[in-house]
Coordinates of C-alpha atoms in Angstrom, one line a residue:
M1309 CA 135.9 164.1 67.2
T1310 CA 135.9 164.5 71.2
T1311 CA 132.8 164.8 73.1
N1312 CA 132.7 167.3 76.0
G1313 CA 132.3 164.7 78.6
A1314 CA 129.2 165.9 80.7
T1315 CA 125.8 164.3 81.4
A1316 CA 124.6 167.0 83.8
F1317 CA 121.7 168.5 81.8
N1318 CA 118.6 169.3 83.7
L1319 CA 116.1 172.0 83.5
D1320 CA 115.1 174.4 86.5
L1321 CA 111.7 175.6 86.8
N1322 CA 112.0 178.6 84.8
D1323 CA 113.5 176.8 81.7
L1324 CA 110.9 173.5 82.1
V1325 CA 108.0 176.3 82.1
E1326 CA 109.3 178.4 79.1
E1327 CA 109.8 175.2 77.1
A1328 CA 106.1 174.0 77.9
F1329 CA 104.8 177.4 76.7
E1330 CA 106.7 177.3 73.5
R1331 CA 105.3 173.6 72.5
A1332 CA 101.7 175.2 73.2
G1333 CA 102.5 178.1 70.8
L1334 CA 102.5 180.7 73.7
E1335 CA 105.0 183.2 75.4
L1336 CA 105.9 183.2 79.1
R1337 CA 105.2 186.7 79.7
T1338 CA 103.8 187.5 83.3
G1339 CA 104.3 186.3 86.5
Y1340 CA 100.6 185.0 86.4
D1341 CA 101.8 182.6 83.8
M1342 CA 104.5 181.4 86.0
R1343 CA 102.1 181.1 88.8
T1344 CA 99.6 179.2 86.7
A1345 CA 102.2 176.9 85.6
R1346 CA 103.6 176.1 88.9
R1347 CA 100.0 175.2 90.2
S1348 CA 99.5 172.9 86.7
L1349 CA 102.8 171.0 87.5
N1350 CA 102.1 170.3 91.1
L1351 CA 98.8 168.8 89.7
L1352 CA 100.8 166.9 87.2
T1353 CA 102.8 165.2 89.6
I1354 CA 99.8 164.3 91.8
E1355 CA 98.4 162.5 88.4
W1356 CA 101.8 160.5 88.1
A1357 CA 101.3 159.1 91.6
N1358 CA 97.7 158.2 90.5
R1359 CA 99.0 156.3 87.8
G1360 CA 101.4 154.2 89.7
I1361 CA 104.7 153.5 91.2
N1362 CA 107.3 155.9 90.7
L1363 CA 110.5 153.9 91.4
W1364 CA 112.5 157.2 92.4
T1365 CA 110.1 157.7 95.3
I1366 CA 110.4 154.5 96.9
E1367 CA 111.9 154.9 100.4
Q1368 CA 112.5 152.3 103.2
G1369 CA 111.7 153.3 107.2
Q1370 CA 111.8 151.5 110.3
I1371 CA 109.4 152.0 113.4
P1372 CA 110.8 150.7 116.6
M1373 CA 107.6 148.9 118.2
V1374 CA 106.2 149.5 121.7
T1375 CA 104.8 146.8 123.9
G1376 CA 101.0 147.2 123.9
Q1377 CA 101.0 149.9 121.3
A1378 CA 98.4 149.1 118.4
S1379 CA 98.9 152.2 115.8
Y1380 CA 102.1 153.7 114.8
P1381 CA 102.3 156.9 112.4
F1382 CA 104.1 157.6 108.9
P1383 CA 105.7 160.6 107.3
I1384 CA 102.9 162.8 106.4
D1385 CA 104.2 162.4 102.7
T1386 CA 103.2 158.4 102.5
I1387 CA 101.3 157.6 99.8
D1388 CA 101.1 153.8 100.8
L1389 CA 103.1 150.8 101.6
L1390 CA 104.7 148.4 99.4
D1391 CA 106.3 145.6 101.2
Q1392 CA 106.5 145.1 105.2
V1393 CA 108.3 142.9 107.5
I1394 CA 108.5 142.3 111.2
R1395 CA 112.1 142.2 112.2
Q1396 CA 113.4 140.5 115.4
N1397 CA 116.1 141.3 116.9
N1398 CA 117.0 144.3 115.0
G1399 CA 120.8 145.3 114.6
T1400 CA 121.9 142.2 116.0
T1401 CA 123.7 139.4 114.0
N1402 CA 121.0 136.9 114.4
Q1403 CA 118.3 139.6 113.3
I1404 CA 115.4 137.7 111.6
D1405 CA 112.9 139.4 108.9
I1406 CA 109.5 137.5 109.1
N1407 CA 106.4 138.6 106.9
I1408 CA 103.5 140.4 108.1
S1409 CA 100.3 140.0 106.2
R1410 CA 98.5 143.1 104.9
I1411 CA 94.6 143.0 105.9
S1412 CA 91.7 145.4 105.1
E1413 CA 89.9 148.0 107.4
S1414 CA 87.1 145.5 107.5
T1415 CA 89.0 142.4 108.7
Y1416 CA 90.7 144.6 111.1
L1417 CA 87.6 145.9 112.4
T1418 CA 86.2 142.4 113.1
L1419 CA 89.2 141.5 115.1
P1420 CA 87.7 140.7 118.8
N1421 CA 90.5 141.7 120.7
K1422 CA 92.6 144.4 119.0
L1423 CA 95.1 144.9 122.0
A1424 CA 95.9 141.4 122.3
Q1425 CA 99.7 141.0 122.4
G1426 CA 102.1 138.4 120.7
R1427 CA 104.2 139.1 117.6
P1428 CA 102.5 141.0 115.0
I1429 CA 101.4 139.1 112.2
Q1430 CA 98.8 141.4 110.5
V1431 CA 98.9 145.1 109.4
W1432 CA 96.2 147.4 108.3
I1433 CA 97.5 150.4 106.6
N1434 CA 95.4 153.4 107.1
R1435 CA 96.1 156.0 104.5
Q1436 CA 94.8 159.4 105.8
T1437 CA 95.4 162.8 104.9
G1438 CA 97.6 164.0 107.6
Q1439 CA 95.4 167.2 108.2
T1440 CA 95.3 168.3 111.8
N1441 CA 92.0 170.0 112.8
P1442 CA 90.6 171.4 115.7
T1443 CA 87.9 170.1 118.4
T1444 CA 85.9 171.4 120.9
A1445 CA 87.4 169.2 123.3
L1446 CA 89.7 170.9 126.2
L1447 CA 92.3 169.7 128.7
T1448 CA 90.5 170.0 131.9
A1449 CA 93.9 169.2 134.0
N1450 CA 97.5 170.2 133.6
V1451 CA 99.3 167.2 131.8
S1452 CA 103.1 166.5 132.3
S1453 CA 105.2 165.4 129.8
S1454 CA 105.1 162.0 131.4
D1455 CA 101.4 161.2 131.9
T1456 CA 99.8 158.2 129.9
T1457 CA 96.4 159.4 131.1
I1458 CA 94.9 162.8 129.7
N1459 CA 91.5 164.2 131.1
V1460 CA 89.5 166.1 128.5
S1461 CA 86.2 168.0 128.6
N1462 CA 84.5 166.0 125.6
S1463 CA 85.5 162.6 124.3
T1464 CA 82.5 162.3 122.1
V1465 CA 84.4 164.3 119.8
L1466 CA 87.3 161.8 119.4
A1467 CA 87.5 158.6 118.0
S1468 CA 87.8 155.5 120.2
N1469 CA 91.4 155.6 119.8
G1470 CA 93.9 157.3 117.6
F1471 CA 96.0 160.6 117.4
V1472 CA 95.6 163.9 119.0
N1473 CA 97.7 167.2 118.7
L1474 CA 98.6 169.1 122.1
G1475 CA 100.5 172.4 121.0
T1476 CA 103.4 170.8 118.9
E1477 CA 103.4 167.2 120.6
T1478 CA 101.5 164.2 118.6
I1479 CA 100.0 161.8 120.9
Y1480 CA 98.8 158.2 120.4
Y1481 CA 95.9 157.2 122.9
A1482 CA 94.8 153.4 123.0
N1483 CA 91.6 153.6 124.8
V1484 CA 88.9 156.3 125.9
N1485 CA 87.3 155.9 129.2
G1486 CA 84.8 158.6 130.0
N1487 CA 86.5 161.7 129.2
Q1488 CA 89.9 160.2 129.6
L1489 CA 92.1 159.2 127.0
I1490 CA 94.0 156.4 128.7
N1491 CA 97.2 154.4 127.6
C1492 CA 99.0 157.3 125.8
A1493 CA 102.1 156.9 123.9
R1494 CA 103.5 160.4 124.1
A1495 CA 105.9 162.2 121.4
Q1496 CA 104.5 160.4 118.3
N1497 CA 105.5 161.2 114.8
G1498 CA 109.0 162.8 115.8
T1499 CA 107.6 165.3 118.2
T1500 CA 108.7 166.1 121.9
A1501 CA 106.9 165.2 124.8
T1502 CA 106.2 168.3 126.8
S1503 CA 103.9 169.6 129.6
H1504 CA 100.7 171.0 128.7
L1505 CA 98.0 173.5 130.7
A1506 CA 94.6 172.7 131.2
A1507 CA 92.0 174.6 128.8
T1508 CA 94.8 173.6 125.8
V1509 CA 92.6 172.7 122.8
V1510 CA 92.6 169.0 121.5
Y1511 CA 93.7 168.7 117.9
T1512 CA 92.6 165.5 115.8
S1513 CA 95.6 164.5 113.7
N1514 CA 94.6 162.3 110.8
L1515 CA 98.3 160.8 110.3
P1516 CA 99.1 157.9 107.6
S1517 CA 99.6 154.9 109.9
I1518 CA 99.7 151.1 110.3
N1519 CA 97.5 149.1 113.2
V1520 CA 99.3 145.9 113.8
W1521 CA 97.5 142.9 115.4
P1522 CA 98.6 141.5 117.7
T1523 CA 100.0 144.4 119.4
P1524 CA 103.7 143.9 120.4
N1525 CA 104.3 141.9 123.5
A1526 CA 108.1 143.2 123.9
P1527 CA 110.1 146.5 123.6
G1528 CA 113.2 147.6 122.1
N1529 CA 114.8 146.0 119.4
Q1530 CA 112.9 142.7 119.8
Y1531 CA 110.2 143.7 117.1
T1532 CA 110.9 146.3 114.5
F1533 CA 108.7 147.3 111.6
V1534 CA 110.5 147.7 108.2
Y1535 CA 108.9 148.9 105.2
Y1536 CA 109.5 150.1 101.9
R1537 CA 106.9 153.1 101.1
L1538 CA 105.8 155.1 98.3
R1539 CA 105.9 158.9 98.8
R1540 CA 104.5 162.0 96.9
L1541 CA 106.7 163.8 94.7
Q1542 CA 108.0 167.0 95.8
D1543 CA 106.3 170.4 95.2
A1544 CA 107.3 172.4 92.2
G1545 CA 109.4 175.1 94.2
T1546 CA 109.9 178.8 93.3
G1547 CA 112.0 179.1 90.4
V1548 CA 115.6 178.0 90.1
T1549 CA 115.2 174.3 92.0
E1550 CA 115.1 171.5 89.7
Q1551 CA 112.5 168.9 89.8
D1552 CA 112.2 165.7 91.9
I1553 CA 112.6 163.0 88.9
P1554 CA 115.0 161.5 87.1
F1555 CA 116.4 163.1 83.8
R1556 CA 114.3 160.7 81.8
F1557 CA 111.1 161.8 82.8
L1558 CA 112.2 165.3 81.9
P1559 CA 110.3 165.2 78.3
C1560 CA 107.4 163.3 79.7
M1561 CA 107.3 166.3 82.2
V1562 CA 107.5 169.0 79.4
A1563 CA 104.9 167.3 77.3
G1564 CA 102.6 167.1 80.1
L1565 CA 103.0 170.6 81.4
A1566 CA 102.1 172.0 77.9
Y1567 CA 99.3 169.9 77.4
Y1568 CA 98.0 171.2 80.9
I1569 CA 98.6 175.0 79.9
A1570 CA 97.1 174.5 76.6
M1571 CA 93.9 173.2 78.1
K1572 CA 93.8 176.6 80.4
K1573 CA 94.4 178.8 77.2
P1574 CA 91.4 179.7 75.1
E1575 CA 93.5 180.8 72.3
V1576 CA 95.4 177.5 71.8
D1577 CA 93.7 175.4 68.7
P1578 CA 91.8 172.6 70.0
N1579 CA 93.7 170.4 67.6
R1580 CA 96.8 171.5 68.9
V1581 CA 95.7 170.4 72.3
M1582 CA 94.8 167.0 71.2
S1583 CA 98.1 166.6 69.8
L1584 CA 100.0 167.9 73.0
K1585 CA 98.0 165.5 74.9
A1586 CA 98.9 162.5 72.4
D1587 CA 102.3 163.4 72.6
Y1588 CA 102.2 163.3 76.5
E1589 CA 100.5 160.0 76.6
Q1590 CA 103.2 158.6 74.3
Q1591 CA 106.2 160.3 76.6
F1592 CA 104.5 159.0 79.6
Q1593 CA 104.6 155.7 78.5
L1594 CA 108.0 155.7 77.0
A1595 CA 109.1 157.2 80.5
A1596 CA 107.1 154.5 82.6
E1597 CA 108.0 151.4 80.5
E1598 CA 111.8 152.2 81.3
D1599 CA 111.1 153.1 85.0
R1600 CA 110.2 149.7 86.1
E1601 CA 111.7 146.6 88.0
K1602 CA 114.0 144.8 85.7
A1603 CA 114.6 141.7 87.8
S1604 CA 113.3 138.3 86.9
I1605 CA 110.0 137.2 88.2
R1606 CA 109.1 133.5 89.1
F1607 CA 105.5 132.6 89.9
V1608 CA 105.1 129.7 92.2
P1609 CA 101.4 128.1 92.4
R1610 CA 100.0 127.4 95.6
E1611 CA 97.1 124.8 96.1
M1612 CA 94.9 124.7 99.1
F1613 CA 92.4 122.0 100.3
Y1614 CA 89.4 121.6 102.3

């Protein structure tokens, strides 16, 4: 007997939702059924992010560091960082990766001089929502594409440092002096530095970011922040696309979606709902136990004496 040699089985969104409805003892009949299933599927993937690390959503990234700049943004879909180092002499034959310690918000807050310069040795990871919101502050003067000082009508509605949006450009400012944002780093988060007219509305930009200490004392490839981040799973899509998961999580996703749908349908027997929940938990445990690092781990004791 010969096999077909294919290993490409997957489920697009339509097939996945139909299978979940059938497990719940229901039929997929209306456009609203598909809409509510997509909503449940997006909530399901967010739940997975809260349950722990999904290995296929780990991505590496690099941020070139700028002299005197303390804060640097991440992609908006970043959940958290797993590991990070400072790379010296990036791209050369003598590049070196040096550990940088992660600290808490309270520890960063108590640093007496946050703009001190040197090789960064500590990092606070600021896990923000990525939302952009308008403020009551307006530009009081035109801003060119190279200005590093920005005049606003009311700085009290802004943080002492952070990110703002002017039009399509994201700008980092290190300090506030009266109604001036000073020591600005232009074109952050992949945007382009452009000119802006007076009376432009200033938006706050709550980007996930890092704050390093000390701030870098050298530009270019001297210091690069290299990290592995955990990103969000991609959205469910509109119908024909496959999901942002490896094949081994398909049974878990179908079981979870069937449980989510059954909870919303009053005609489903409560005993069946509990059975679907138990099946979902079992399928998730099976998938999660397989989706893990399989390298050996060695623990080395460390002693400290006072």
